[in-house]
Structures are given as C-alpha cells and as structure tokens.
mmCIF file of C-alpha atoms in Angstrom:
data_model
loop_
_atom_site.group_PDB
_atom_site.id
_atom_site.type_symbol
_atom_site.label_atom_id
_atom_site.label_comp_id
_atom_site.label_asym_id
_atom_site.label_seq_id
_atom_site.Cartn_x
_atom_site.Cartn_y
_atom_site.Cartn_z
ATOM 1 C CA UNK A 1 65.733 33.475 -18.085
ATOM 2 C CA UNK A 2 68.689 32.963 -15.763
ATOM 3 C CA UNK A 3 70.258 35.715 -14.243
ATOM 4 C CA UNK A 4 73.383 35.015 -16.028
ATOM 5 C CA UNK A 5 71.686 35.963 -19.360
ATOM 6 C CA UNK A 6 71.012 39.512 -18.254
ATOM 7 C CA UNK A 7 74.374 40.659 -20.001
ATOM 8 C CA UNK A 8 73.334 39.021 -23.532
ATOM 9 C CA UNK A 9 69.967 40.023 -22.984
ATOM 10 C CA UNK A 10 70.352 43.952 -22.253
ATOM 11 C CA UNK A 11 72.805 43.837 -24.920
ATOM 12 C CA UNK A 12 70.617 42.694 -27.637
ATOM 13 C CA UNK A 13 67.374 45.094 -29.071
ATOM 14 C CA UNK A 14 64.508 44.447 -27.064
ATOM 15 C CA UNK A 15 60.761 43.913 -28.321
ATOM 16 C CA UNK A 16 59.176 43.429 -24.933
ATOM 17 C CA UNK A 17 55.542 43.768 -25.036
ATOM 18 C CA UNK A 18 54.494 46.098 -21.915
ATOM 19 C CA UNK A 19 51.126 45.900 -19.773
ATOM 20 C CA UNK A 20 48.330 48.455 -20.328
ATOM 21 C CA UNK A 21 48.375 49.529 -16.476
ATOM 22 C CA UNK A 22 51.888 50.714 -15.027
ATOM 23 C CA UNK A 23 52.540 49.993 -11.565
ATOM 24 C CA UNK A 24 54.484 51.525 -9.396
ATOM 25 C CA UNK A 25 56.451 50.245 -5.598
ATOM 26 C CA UNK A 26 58.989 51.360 -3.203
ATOM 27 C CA UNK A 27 62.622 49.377 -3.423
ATOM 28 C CA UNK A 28 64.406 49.196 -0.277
ATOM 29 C CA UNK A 29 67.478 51.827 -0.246
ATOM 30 C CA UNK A 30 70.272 48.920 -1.073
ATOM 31 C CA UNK A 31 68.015 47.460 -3.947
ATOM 32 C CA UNK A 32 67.648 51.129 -5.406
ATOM 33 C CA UNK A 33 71.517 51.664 -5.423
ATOM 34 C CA UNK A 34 72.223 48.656 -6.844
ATOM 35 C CA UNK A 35 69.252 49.010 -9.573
ATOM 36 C CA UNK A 36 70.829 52.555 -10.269
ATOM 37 C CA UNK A 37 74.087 51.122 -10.875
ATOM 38 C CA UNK A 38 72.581 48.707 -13.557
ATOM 39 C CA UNK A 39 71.083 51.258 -15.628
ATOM 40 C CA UNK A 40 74.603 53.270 -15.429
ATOM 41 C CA UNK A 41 76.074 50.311 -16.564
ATOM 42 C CA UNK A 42 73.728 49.682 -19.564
ATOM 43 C CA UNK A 43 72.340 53.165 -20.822
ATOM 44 C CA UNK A 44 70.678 51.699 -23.644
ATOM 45 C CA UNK A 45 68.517 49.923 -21.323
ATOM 46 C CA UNK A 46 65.281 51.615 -19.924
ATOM 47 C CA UNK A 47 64.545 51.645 -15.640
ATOM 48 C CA UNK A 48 61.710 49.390 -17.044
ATOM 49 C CA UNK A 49 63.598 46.980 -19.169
ATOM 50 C CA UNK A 50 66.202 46.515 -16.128
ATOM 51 C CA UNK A 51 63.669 45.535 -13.874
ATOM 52 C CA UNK A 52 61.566 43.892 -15.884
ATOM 53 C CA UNK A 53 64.356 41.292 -17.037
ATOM 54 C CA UNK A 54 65.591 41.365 -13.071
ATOM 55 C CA UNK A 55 61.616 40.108 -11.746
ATOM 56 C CA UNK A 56 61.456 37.791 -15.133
ATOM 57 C CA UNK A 57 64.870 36.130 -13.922
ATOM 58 C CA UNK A 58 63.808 35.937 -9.900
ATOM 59 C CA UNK A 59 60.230 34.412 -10.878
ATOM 60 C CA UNK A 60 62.120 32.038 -13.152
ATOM 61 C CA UNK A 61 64.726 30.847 -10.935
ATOM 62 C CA UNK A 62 61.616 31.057 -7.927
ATOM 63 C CA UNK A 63 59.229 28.330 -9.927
ATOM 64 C CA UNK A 64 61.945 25.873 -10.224
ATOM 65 C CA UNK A 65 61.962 25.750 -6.809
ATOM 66 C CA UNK A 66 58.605 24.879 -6.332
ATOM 67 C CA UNK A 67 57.615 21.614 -5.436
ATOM 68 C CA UNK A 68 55.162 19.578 -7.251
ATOM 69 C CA UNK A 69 52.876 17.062 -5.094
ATOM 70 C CA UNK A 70 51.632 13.784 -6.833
ATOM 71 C CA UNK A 71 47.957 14.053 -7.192
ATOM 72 C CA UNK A 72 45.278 11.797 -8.844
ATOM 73 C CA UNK A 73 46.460 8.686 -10.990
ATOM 74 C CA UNK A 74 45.895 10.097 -14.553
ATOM 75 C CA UNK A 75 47.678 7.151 -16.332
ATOM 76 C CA UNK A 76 50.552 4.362 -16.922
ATOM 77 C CA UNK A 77 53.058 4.755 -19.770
ATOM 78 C CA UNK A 78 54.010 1.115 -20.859
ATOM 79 C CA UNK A 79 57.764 0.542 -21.394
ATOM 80 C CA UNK A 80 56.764 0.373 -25.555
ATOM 81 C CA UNK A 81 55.967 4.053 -25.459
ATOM 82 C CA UNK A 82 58.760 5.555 -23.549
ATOM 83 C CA UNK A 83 57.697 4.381 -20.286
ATOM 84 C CA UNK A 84 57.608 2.179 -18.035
ATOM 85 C CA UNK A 85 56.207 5.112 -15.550
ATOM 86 C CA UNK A 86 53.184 6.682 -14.482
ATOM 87 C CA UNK A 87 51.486 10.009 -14.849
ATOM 88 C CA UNK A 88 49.858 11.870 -11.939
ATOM 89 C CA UNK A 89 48.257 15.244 -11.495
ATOM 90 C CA UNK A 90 50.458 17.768 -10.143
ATOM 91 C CA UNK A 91 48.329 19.252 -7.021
ATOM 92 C CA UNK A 92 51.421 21.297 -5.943
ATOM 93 C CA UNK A 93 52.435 24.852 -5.210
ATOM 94 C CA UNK A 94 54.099 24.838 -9.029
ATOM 95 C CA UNK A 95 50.872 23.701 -10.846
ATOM 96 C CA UNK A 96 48.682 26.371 -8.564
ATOM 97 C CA UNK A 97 51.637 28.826 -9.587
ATOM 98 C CA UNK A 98 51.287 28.155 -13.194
ATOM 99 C CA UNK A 99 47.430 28.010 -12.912
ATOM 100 C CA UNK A 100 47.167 31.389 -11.785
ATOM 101 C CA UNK A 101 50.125 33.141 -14.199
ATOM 102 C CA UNK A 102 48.201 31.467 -16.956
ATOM 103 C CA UNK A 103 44.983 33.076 -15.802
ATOM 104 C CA UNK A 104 46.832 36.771 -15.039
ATOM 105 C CA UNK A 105 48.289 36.491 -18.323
ATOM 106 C CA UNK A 106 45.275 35.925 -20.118
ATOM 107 C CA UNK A 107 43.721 39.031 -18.382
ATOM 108 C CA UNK A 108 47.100 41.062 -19.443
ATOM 109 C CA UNK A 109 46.712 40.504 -22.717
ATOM 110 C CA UNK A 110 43.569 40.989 -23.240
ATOM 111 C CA UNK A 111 43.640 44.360 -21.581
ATOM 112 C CA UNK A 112 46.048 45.014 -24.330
ATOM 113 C CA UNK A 113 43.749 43.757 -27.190
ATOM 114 C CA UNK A 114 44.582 40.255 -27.410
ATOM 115 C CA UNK A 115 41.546 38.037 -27.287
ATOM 116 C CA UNK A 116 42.804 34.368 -27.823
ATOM 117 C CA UNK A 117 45.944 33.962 -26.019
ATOM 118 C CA UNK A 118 48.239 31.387 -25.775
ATOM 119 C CA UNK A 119 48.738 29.903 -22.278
ATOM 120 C CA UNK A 120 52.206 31.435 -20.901
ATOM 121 C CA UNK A 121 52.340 27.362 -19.074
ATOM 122 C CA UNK A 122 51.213 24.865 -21.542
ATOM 123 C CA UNK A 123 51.040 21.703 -19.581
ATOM 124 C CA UNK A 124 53.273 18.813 -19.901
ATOM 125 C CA UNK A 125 51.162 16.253 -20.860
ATOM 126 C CA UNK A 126 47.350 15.813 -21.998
ATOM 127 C CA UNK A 127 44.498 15.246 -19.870
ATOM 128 C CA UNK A 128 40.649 15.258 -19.251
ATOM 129 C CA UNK A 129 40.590 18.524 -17.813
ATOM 130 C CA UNK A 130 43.367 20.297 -20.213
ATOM 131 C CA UNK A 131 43.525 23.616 -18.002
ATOM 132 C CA UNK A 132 45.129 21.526 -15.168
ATOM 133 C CA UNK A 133 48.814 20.949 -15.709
ATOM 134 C CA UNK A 134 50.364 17.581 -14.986
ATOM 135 C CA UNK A 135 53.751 15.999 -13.671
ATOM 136 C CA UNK A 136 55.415 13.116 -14.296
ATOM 137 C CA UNK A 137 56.387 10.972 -11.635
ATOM 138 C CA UNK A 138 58.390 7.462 -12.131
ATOM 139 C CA UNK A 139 57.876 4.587 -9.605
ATOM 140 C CA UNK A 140 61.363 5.278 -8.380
ATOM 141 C CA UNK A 141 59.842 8.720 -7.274
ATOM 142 C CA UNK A 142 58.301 9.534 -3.749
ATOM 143 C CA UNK A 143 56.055 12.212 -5.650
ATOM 144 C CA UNK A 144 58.298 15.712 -4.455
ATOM 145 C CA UNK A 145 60.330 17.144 -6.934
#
C-alpha cells in the first residue's frame, strides 16, 4: 500500500483481520499529535485501523528499498522462453526480509486458528528449495537492485 492510498483506503469499509496478542509502544510526542490529528480527520476509522494502514504503508514503501544480492546460479532462461537471462538466488536483505515475514505470519495466523496458511511472499520463480525466494537478474545487471 502506498501512502497515497490511505485516503481511499480509510474511506472504504474495512475487513482487516487483527492478531490474537495486542501490543502496545510509546510514539514520540510529534508522531502522537500528528496520529491524533488523523483519527480527527477520519472518525470512522479506529486508533488501530490508522496505524495499522500507517506501519502497512512504511513496511511497504521500506522493502522496496531493500536490496537484493545475486546468489547461487539457479538457471538460464533461453531467448525462446522469454529470456535470454539468468536466474539467481536472491541472498539479500529483501529475501531474508521476506523469509522471516513469511515465517511471523505463519505463526500469526495460526495463533488465530489458521493452520495452512498461505505465504504472505510467494516467491518469484520456482526452485529446489521452494521456501527460498528468488530474483531475477539479466546479464546487463551487476546483481544490486
């Protein structure tokens, strides 16, 4: 979600799914004001929903930051299949990112009675090891994204 879609989404109904556990932090003083003024501004909106959309749009807009870092050949992608380019593991600080959100997110919702869930980062591409996500990167590429 980008933070320009906070308008349509605290507009719209919401069916967000919440975590078993609440938890609970201190805001700086200038973070609180401004997180006050946002639930003035949209009444229909919880203190939860606010700043739950807020940390989903921050973490968003974080992981696309995050590099990737060409790992192990995996395989080449011939020019007759969409190629020409090859496919490495991602070893980076984005595949260890989504590694460990899949892994939270599995605990989360099984705390709330879901024992089968979907990963919250499928990866890209298939490999040997299927809970490792992948990147692409093309010859052209120096293996940072």
């Amino acid at each position: 979600m980008k933070p320009r879609d906070l308008h349509a989404v605290w507009s719209a109904p919401d069916n967000t799914r919440l975590t078993a556990k609440q938890q609970s932090f201190r805001l700086p003083v200038h973070v609180a004001a401004k997180l006050a003024a946002l639930c003035e501004l949209y009444p229909n909106k919880t203190r939860t929903q606010i700043v739950g959309d807020l940390l989903a749009s921050a973490i968003d807009a974080s992981v696309e930051g995050l590099p990737t870092v060409k790992g192990q050949f995996l395989l080449h992608v011939p020019a007759d299949s969409g190629g020409p380019f090859d496919v490495y593991e991602d070893v980076g600080p984005c595949a260890r990112f989504k590694e460990s959100a899949n892994k939270h997110f599995a605990e989360l919702e099984k705390e709330l009675g879901n024992e089968a869930p979907s990963a919250l980062y499928p990866p890209d591409y298939k490999s040997d090891d299927p809970s490792r996500p992948i990147a692409t990167f093309t010859h052209q590429e120096d293996g940072q994204k």
